[in-house]
PDB file of C-alpha atoms and ligand atoms in Angstrom:
ATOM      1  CA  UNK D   1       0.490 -41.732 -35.537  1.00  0.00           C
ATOM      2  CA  UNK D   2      -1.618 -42.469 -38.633  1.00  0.00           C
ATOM      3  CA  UNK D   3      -4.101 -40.238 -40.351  1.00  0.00           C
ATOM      4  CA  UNK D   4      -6.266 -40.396 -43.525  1.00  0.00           C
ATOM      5  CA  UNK D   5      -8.556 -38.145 -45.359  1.00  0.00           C
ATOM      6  CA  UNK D   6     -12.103 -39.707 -45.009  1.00  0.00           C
ATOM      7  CA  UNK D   7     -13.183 -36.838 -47.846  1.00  0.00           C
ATOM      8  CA  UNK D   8     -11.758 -32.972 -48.230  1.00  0.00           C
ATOM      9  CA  UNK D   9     -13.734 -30.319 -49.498  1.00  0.00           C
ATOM     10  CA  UNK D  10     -16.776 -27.783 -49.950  1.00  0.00           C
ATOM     11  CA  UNK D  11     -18.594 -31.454 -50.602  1.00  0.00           C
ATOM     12  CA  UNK D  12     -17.518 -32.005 -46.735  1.00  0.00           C
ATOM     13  CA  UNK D  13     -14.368 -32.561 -44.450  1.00  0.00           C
ATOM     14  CA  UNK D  14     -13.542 -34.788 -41.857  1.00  0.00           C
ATOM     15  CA  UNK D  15     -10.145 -36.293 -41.031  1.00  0.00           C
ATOM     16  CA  UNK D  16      -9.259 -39.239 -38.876  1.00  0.00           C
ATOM     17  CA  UNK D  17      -6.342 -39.572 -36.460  1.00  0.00           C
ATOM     18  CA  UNK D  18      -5.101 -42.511 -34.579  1.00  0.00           C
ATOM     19  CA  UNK D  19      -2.095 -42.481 -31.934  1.00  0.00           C
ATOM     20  CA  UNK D  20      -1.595 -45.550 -29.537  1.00  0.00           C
ATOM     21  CA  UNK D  21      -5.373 -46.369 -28.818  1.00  0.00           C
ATOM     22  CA  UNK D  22      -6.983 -43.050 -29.254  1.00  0.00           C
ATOM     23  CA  UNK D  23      -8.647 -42.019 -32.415  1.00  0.00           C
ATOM     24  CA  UNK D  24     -10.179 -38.854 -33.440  1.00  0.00           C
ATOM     25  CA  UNK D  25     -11.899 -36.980 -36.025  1.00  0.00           C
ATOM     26  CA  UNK D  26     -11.448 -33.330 -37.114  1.00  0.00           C
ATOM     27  CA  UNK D  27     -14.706 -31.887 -38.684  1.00  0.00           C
ATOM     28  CA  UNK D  28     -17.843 -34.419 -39.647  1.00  0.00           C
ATOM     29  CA  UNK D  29     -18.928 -32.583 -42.584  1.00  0.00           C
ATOM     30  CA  UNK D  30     -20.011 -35.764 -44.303  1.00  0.00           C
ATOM     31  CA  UNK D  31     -22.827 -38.122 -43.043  1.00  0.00           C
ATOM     32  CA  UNK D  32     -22.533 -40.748 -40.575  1.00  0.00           C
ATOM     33  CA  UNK D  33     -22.791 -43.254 -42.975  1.00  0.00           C
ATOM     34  CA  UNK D  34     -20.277 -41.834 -44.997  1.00  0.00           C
ATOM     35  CA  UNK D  35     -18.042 -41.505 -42.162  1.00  0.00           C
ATOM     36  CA  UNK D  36     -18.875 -45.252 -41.086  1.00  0.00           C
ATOM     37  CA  UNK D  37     -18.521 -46.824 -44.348  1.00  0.00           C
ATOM     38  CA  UNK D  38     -14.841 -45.005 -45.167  1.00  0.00           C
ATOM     39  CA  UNK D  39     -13.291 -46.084 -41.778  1.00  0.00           C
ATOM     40  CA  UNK D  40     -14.758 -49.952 -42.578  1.00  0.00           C
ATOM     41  CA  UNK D  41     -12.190 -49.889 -45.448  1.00  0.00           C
ATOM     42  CA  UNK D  42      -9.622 -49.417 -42.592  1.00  0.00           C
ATOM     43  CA  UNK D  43     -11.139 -52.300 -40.586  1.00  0.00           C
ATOM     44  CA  UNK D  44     -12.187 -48.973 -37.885  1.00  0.00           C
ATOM     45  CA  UNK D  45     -14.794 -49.025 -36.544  1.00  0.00           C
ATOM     46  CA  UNK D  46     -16.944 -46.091 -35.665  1.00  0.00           C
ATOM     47  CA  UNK D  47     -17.466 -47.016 -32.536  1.00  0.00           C
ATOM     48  CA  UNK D  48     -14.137 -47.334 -31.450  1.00  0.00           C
ATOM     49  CA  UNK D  49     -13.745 -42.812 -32.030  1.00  0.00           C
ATOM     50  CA  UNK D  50     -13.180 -41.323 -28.865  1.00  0.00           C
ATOM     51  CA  UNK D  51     -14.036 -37.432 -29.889  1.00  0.00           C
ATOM     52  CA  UNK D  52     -14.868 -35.408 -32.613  1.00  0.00           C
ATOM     53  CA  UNK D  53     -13.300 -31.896 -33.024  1.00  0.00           C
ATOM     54  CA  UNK D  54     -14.466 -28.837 -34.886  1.00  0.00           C
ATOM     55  CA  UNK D  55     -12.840 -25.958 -36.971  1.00  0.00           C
ATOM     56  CA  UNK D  56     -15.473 -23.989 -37.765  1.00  0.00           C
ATOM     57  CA  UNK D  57     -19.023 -23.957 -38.093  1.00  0.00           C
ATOM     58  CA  UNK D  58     -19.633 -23.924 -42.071  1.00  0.00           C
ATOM     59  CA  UNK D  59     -21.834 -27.060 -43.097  1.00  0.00           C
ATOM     60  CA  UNK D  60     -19.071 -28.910 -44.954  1.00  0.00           C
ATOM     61  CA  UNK D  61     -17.785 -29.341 -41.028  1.00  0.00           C
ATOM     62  CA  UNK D  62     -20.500 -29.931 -39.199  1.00  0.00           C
ATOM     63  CA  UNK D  63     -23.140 -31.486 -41.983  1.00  0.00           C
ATOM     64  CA  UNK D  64     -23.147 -34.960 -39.977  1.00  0.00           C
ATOM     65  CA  UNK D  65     -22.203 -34.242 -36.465  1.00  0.00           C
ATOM     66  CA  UNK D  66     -25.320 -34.566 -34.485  1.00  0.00           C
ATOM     67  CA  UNK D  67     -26.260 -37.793 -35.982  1.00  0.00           C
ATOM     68  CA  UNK D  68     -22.475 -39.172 -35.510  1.00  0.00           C
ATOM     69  CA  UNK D  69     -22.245 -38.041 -31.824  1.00  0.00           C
ATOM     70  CA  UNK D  70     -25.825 -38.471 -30.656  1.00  0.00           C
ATOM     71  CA  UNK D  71     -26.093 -42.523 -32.502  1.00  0.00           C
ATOM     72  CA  UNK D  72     -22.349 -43.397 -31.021  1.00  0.00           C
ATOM     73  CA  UNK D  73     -22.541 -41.328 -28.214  1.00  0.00           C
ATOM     74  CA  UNK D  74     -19.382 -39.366 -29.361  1.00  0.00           C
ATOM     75  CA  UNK D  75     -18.295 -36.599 -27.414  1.00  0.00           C
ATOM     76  CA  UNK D  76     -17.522 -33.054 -29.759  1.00  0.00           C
ATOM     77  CA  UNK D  77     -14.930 -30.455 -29.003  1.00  0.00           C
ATOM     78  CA  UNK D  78     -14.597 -26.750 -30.266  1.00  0.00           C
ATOM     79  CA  UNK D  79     -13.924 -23.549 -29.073  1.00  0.00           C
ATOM     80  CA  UNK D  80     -16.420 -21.429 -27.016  1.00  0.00           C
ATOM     81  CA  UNK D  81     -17.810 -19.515 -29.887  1.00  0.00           C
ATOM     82  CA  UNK D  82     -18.078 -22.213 -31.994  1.00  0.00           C
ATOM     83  CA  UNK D  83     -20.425 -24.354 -30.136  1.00  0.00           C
ATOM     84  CA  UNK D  84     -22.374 -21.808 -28.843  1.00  0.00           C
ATOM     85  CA  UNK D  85     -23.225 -20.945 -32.766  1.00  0.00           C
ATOM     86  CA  UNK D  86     -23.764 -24.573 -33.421  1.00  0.00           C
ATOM     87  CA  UNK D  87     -26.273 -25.435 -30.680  1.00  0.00           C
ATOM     88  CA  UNK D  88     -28.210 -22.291 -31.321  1.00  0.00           C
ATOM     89  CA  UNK D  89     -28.073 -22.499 -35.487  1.00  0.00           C
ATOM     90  CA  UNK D  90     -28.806 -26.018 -35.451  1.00  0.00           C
ATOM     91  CA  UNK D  91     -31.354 -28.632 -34.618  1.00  0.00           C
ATOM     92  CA  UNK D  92     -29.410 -30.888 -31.577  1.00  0.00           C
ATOM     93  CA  UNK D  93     -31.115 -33.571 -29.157  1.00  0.00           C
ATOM     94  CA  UNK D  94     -28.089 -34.150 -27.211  1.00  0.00           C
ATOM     95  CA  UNK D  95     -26.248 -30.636 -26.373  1.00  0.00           C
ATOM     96  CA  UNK D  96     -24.729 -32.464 -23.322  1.00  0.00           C
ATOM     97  CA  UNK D  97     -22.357 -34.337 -25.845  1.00  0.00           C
ATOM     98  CA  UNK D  98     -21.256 -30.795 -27.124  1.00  0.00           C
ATOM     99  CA  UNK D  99     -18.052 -29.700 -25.440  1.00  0.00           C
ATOM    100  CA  UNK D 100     -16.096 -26.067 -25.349  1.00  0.00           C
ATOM    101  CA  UNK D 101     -12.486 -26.055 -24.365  1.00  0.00           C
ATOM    102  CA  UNK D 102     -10.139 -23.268 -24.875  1.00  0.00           C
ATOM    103  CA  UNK D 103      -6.877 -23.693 -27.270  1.00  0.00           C
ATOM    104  CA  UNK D 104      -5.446 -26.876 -25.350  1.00  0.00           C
ATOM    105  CA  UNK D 105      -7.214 -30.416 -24.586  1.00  0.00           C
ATOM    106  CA  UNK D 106      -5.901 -33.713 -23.950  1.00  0.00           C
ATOM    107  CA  UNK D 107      -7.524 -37.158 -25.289  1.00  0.00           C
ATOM    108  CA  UNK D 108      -5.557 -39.853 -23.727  1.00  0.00           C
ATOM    109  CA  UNK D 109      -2.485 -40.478 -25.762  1.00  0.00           C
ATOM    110  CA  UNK D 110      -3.374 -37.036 -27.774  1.00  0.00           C
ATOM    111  CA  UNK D 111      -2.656 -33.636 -26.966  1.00  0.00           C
ATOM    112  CA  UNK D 112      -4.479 -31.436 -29.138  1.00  0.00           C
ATOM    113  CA  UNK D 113      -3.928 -27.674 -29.954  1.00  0.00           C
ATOM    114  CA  UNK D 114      -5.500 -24.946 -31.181  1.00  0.00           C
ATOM    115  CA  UNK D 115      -4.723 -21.541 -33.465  1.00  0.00           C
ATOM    116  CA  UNK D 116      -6.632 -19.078 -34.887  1.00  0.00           C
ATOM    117  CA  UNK D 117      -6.835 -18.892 -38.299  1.00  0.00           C
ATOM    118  CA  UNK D 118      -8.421 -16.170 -40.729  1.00  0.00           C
ATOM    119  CA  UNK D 119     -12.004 -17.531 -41.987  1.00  0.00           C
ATOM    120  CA  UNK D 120     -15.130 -15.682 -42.332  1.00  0.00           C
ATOM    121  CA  UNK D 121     -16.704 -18.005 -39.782  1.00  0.00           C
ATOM    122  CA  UNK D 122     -17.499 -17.240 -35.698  1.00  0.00           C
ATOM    123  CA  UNK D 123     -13.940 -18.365 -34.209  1.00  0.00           C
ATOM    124  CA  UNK D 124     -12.490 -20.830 -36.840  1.00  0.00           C
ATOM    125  CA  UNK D 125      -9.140 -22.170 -35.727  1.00  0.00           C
ATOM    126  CA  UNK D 126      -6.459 -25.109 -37.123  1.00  0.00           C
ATOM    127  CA  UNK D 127      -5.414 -28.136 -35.534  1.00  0.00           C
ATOM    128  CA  UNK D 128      -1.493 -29.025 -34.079  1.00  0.00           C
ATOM    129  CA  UNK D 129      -2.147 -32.956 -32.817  1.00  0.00           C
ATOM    130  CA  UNK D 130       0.541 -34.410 -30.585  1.00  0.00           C
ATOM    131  CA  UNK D 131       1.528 -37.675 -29.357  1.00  0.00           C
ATOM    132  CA  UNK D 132       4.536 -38.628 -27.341  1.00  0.00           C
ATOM    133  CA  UNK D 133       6.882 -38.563 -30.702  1.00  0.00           C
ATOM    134  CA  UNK D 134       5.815 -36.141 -33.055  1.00  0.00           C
ATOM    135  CA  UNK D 135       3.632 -33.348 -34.161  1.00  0.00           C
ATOM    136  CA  UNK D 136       0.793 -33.308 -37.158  1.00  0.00           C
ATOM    137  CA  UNK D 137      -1.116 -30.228 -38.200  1.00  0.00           C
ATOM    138  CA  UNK D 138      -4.347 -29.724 -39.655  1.00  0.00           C
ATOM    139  CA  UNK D 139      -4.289 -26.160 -41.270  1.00  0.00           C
ATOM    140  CA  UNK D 140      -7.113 -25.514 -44.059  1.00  0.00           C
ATOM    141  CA  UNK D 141     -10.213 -22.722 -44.347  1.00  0.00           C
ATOM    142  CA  UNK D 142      -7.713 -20.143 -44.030  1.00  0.00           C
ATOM    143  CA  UNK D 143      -7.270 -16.887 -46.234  1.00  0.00           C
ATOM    144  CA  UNK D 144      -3.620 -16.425 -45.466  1.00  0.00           C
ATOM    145  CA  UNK D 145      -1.172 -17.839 -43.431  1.00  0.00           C
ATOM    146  CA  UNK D 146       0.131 -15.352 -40.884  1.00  0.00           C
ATOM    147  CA  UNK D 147       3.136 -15.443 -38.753  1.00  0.00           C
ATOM    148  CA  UNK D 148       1.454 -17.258 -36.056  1.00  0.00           C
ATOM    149  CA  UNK D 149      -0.346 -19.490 -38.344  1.00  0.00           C
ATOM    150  CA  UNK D 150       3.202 -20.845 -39.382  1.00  0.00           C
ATOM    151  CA  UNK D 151       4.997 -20.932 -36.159  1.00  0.00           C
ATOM    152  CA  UNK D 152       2.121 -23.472 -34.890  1.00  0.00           C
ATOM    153  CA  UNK D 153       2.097 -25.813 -37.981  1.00  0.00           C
ATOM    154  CA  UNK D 154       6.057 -25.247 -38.145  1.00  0.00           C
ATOM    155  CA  UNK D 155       8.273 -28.662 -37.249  1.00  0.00           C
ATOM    156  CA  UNK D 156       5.018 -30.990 -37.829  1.00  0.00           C
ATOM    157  CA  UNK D 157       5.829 -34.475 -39.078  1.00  0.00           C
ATOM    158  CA  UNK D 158       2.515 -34.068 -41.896  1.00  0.00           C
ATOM    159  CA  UNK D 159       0.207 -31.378 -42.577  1.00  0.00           C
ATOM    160  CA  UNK D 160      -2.991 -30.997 -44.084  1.00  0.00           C
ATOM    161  CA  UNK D 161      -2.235 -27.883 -46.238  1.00  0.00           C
ATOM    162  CA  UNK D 162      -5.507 -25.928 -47.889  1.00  0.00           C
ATOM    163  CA  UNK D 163      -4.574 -25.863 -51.526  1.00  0.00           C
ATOM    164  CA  UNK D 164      -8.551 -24.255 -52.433  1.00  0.00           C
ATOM    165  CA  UNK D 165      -8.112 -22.594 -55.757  1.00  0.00           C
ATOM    166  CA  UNK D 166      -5.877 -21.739 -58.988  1.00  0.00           C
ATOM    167  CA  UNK D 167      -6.573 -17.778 -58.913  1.00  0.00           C
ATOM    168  CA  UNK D 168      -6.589 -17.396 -62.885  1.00  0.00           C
ATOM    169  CA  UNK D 169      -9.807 -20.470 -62.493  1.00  0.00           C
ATOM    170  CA  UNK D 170     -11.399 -18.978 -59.518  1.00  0.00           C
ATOM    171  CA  UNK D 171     -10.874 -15.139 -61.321  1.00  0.00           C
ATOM    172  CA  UNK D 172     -11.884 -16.174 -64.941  1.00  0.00           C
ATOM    173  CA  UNK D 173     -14.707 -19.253 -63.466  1.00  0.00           C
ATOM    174  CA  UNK D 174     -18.547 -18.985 -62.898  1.00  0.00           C
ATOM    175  CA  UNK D 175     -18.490 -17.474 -59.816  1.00  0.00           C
ATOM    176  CA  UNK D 176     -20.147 -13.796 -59.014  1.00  0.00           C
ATOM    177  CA  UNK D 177     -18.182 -11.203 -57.935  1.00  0.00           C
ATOM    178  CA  UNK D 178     -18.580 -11.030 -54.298  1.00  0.00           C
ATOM    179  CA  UNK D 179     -18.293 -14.913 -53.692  1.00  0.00           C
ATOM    180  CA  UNK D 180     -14.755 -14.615 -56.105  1.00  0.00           C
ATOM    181  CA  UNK D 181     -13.784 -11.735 -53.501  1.00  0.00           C
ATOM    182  CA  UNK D 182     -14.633 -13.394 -50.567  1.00  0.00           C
ATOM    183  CA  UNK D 183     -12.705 -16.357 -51.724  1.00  0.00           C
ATOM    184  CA  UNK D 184      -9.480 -14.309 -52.492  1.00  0.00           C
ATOM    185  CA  UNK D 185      -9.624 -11.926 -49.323  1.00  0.00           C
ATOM    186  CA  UNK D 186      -7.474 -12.482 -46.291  1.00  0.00           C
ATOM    187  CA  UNK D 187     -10.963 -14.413 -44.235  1.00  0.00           C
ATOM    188  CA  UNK D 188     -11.296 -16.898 -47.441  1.00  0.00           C
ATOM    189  CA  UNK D 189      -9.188 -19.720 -48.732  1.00  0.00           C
ATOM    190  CA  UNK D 190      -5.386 -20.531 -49.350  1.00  0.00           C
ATOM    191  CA  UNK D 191      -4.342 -20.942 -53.385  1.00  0.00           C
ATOM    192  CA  UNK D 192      -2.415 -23.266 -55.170  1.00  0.00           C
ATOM    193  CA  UNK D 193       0.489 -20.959 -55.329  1.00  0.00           C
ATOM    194  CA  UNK D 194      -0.037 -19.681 -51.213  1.00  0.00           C
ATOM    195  CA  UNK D 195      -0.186 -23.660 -50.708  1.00  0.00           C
ATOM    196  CA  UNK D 196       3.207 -24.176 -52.678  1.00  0.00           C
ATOM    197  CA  UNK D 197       5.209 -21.624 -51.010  1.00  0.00           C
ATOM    198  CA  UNK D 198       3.832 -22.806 -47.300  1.00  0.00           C
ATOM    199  CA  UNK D 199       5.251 -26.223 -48.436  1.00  0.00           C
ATOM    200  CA  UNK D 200       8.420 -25.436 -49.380  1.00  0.00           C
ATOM    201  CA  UNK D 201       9.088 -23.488 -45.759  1.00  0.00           C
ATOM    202  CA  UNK D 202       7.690 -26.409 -43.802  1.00  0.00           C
ATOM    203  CA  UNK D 203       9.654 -29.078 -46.128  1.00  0.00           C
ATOM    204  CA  UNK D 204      12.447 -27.065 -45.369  1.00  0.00           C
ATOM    205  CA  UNK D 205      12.082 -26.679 -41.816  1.00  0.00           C
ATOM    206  CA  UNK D 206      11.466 -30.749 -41.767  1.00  0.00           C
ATOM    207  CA  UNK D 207       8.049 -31.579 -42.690  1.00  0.00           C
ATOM    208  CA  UNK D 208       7.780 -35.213 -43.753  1.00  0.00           C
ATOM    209  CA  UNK D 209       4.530 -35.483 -45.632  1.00  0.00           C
ATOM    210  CA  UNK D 210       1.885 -32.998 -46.775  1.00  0.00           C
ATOM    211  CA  UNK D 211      -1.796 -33.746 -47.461  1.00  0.00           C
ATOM    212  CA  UNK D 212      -3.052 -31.120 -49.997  1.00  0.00           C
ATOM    213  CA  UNK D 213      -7.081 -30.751 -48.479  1.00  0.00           C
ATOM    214  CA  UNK D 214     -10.367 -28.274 -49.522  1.00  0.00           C
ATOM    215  CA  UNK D 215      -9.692 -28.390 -53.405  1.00  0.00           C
ATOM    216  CA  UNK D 216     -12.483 -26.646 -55.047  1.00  0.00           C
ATOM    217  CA  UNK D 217     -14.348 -28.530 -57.698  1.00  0.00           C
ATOM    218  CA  UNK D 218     -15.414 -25.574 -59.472  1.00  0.00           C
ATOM    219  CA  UNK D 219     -11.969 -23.234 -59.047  1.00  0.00           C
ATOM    220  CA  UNK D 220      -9.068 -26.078 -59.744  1.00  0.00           C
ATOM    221  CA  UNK D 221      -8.541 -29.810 -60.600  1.00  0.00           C
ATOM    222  CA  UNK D 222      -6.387 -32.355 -58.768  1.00  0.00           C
ATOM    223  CA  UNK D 223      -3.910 -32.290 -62.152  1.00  0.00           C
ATOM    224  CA  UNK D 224      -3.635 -28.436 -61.960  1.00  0.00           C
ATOM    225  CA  UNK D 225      -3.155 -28.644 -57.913  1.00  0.00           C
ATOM    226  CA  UNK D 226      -0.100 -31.459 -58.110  1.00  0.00           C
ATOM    227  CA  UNK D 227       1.361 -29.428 -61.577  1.00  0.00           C
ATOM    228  CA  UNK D 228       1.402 -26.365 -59.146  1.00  0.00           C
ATOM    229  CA  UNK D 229       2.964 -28.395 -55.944  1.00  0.00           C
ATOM    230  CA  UNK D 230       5.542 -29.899 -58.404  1.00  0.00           C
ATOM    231  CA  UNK D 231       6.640 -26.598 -59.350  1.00  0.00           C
ATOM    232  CA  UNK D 232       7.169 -25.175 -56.364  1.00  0.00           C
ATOM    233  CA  UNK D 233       8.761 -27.593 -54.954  1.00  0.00           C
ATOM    234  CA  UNK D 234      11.492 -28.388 -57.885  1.00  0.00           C
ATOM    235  CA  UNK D 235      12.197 -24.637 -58.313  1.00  0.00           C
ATOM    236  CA  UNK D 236      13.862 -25.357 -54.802  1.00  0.00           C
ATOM    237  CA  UNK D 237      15.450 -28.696 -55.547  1.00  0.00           C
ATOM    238  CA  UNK D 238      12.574 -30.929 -53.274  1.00  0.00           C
ATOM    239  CA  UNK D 239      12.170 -34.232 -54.620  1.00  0.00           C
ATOM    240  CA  UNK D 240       8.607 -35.558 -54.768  1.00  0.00           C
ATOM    241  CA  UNK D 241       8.933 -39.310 -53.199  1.00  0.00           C
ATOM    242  CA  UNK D 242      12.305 -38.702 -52.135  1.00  0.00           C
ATOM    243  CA  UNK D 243      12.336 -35.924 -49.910  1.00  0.00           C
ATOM    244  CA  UNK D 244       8.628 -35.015 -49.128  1.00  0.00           C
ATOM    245  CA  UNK D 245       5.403 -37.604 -49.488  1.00  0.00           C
ATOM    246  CA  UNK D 246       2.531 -35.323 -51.148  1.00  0.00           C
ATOM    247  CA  UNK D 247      -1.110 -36.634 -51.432  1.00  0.00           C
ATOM    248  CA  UNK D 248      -3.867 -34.727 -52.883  1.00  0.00           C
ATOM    249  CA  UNK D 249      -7.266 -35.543 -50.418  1.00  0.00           C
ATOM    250  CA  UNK D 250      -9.985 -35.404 -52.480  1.00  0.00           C
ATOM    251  CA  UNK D 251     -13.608 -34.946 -51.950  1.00  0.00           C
ATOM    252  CA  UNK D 252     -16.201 -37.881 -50.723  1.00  0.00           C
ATOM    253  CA  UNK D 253     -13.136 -40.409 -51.587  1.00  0.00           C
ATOM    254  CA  UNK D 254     -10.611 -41.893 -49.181  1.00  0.00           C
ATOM    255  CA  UNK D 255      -6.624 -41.055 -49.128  1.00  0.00           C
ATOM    256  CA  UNK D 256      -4.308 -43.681 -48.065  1.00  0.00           C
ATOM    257  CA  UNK D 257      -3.253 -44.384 -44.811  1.00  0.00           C
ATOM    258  CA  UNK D 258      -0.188 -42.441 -43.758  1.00  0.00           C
ATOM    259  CA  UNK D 259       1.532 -43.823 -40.915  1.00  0.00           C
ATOM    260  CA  UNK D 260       4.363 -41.406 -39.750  1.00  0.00           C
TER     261      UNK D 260
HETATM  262 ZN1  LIG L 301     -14.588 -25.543 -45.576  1.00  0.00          ZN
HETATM  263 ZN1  LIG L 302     -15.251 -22.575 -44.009  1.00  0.00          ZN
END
């Protein structure tokens, strides 16, 4: 399987997945062009993506999605919820290329999952992406991880983890009260230190690689997210490089290609 981050963030998300000779996006919260020109520095081409599937309905994943599936002709996936409150709060030509499914679809050589996750959003749920060998999860927009939330993302090859905010920045930054709350509360985002200790358990139960996604701009900095990773992980003796690959997927820029 290979995935990269084509951008992660409140700027916009979307995430590409390739097994055999399907390839998929999660969330298009970038333009088309965007989303065109990032996958060219792959030699992909944007023609070639077979669906598009959505978490949730905030803009920064859905910003470029009707342009992207109505100008390729790219079929979209969520749950029922979720694209009923994205063909009545937005402006789209081609509904017919919107699709519902419920928790379990299969795209040729992918079988993709669903789980509910705790966001202030309609029905906003993670991904678990299969292929014949292994497992990857897609797991961000999330104010806590519960139970369920781990057992789903639990034995995954590579995760996209939500590593949002440092909660002194977020407490102490320019945001008003409410927003700071909602942020915090159990329907907002993960933090540094909720993304840490998630890591260590999934390292631990034999996760491979982990993609730290949705870093604020405002609330943390990629040097204060990888300081807090590092921590974690060598208060319980996990070696960066050695026993767990960690990238940090940053906003309207490109991660590497991880092939796992
Ligand atoms: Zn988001
Ligand atoms: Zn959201």
């Amino acid at each position: 399987m290979k995935f990269i981050s084509l951008s992660s963030g409140s700027a916009g998300n979307c995430y590409y997945i390739e097994s055999g000779g399907t390839k998929i996006l999660i969330d298009a919260g970038v333009s088309t062009r965007y989303i065109k020109n990032a996958l060219k520095q792959f030699d992909i081409s944007i023609e070639e993506i077979d669906a598009v599937f959505i978490t949730h309905e905030h803009t920064d994943h859905i910003y470029g999605v009707e342009v992207l599936s109505r100008n390729y002709n790219i079929p979209v996936y969520s749950n029922q919820l979720t694209t009923e409150h994205i063909l009545a709060r937005n402006f789209i030509k081609r509904k017919d290329l919107f699709n519902s499914f419920d928790k379990k679809i299969n795209i040729k050589d992918l079988d993709i999952h669903t789980f509910d996750i705790h966001h202030d959003a309609v029905n906003p749920v993670g991904y678990v992406i299969s292929d014949a060998d292994l497992k990857f999860s897609v797991l961000t927009d999330t104010g806590c991880i519960t139970k369920d939330i781990y057992e789903s993302i639990k034995g995954s090859k590579a995760v996209v983890l939500e590593s949002n905010h440092d909660i002194e920045m977020l407490q102490n930054g320019p945001y008003h009260y409410a927003l700071k709350q909602r942020i915090l509360s159990n329907v907002g985002h993960l933090s540094n230190d909720a993304a840490g200790k998630t890591a260590v358990k999934l390292i631990n139960d034999g996760t491979e690689e982990i993609i730290l996604g949705h870093i604020s701009s405002t609330n943390n900095t990629y040097d204060i997210v990888f300081q807090s990773i590092s921590y974690y992980l060598s208060v319980n003796n996990i070696n960066i490089g050695q026993d767990v690959k960690i990238e940090i997927a940053k906003k309207c820029e490109t991660s590497t290609m991880h092939i796992f």
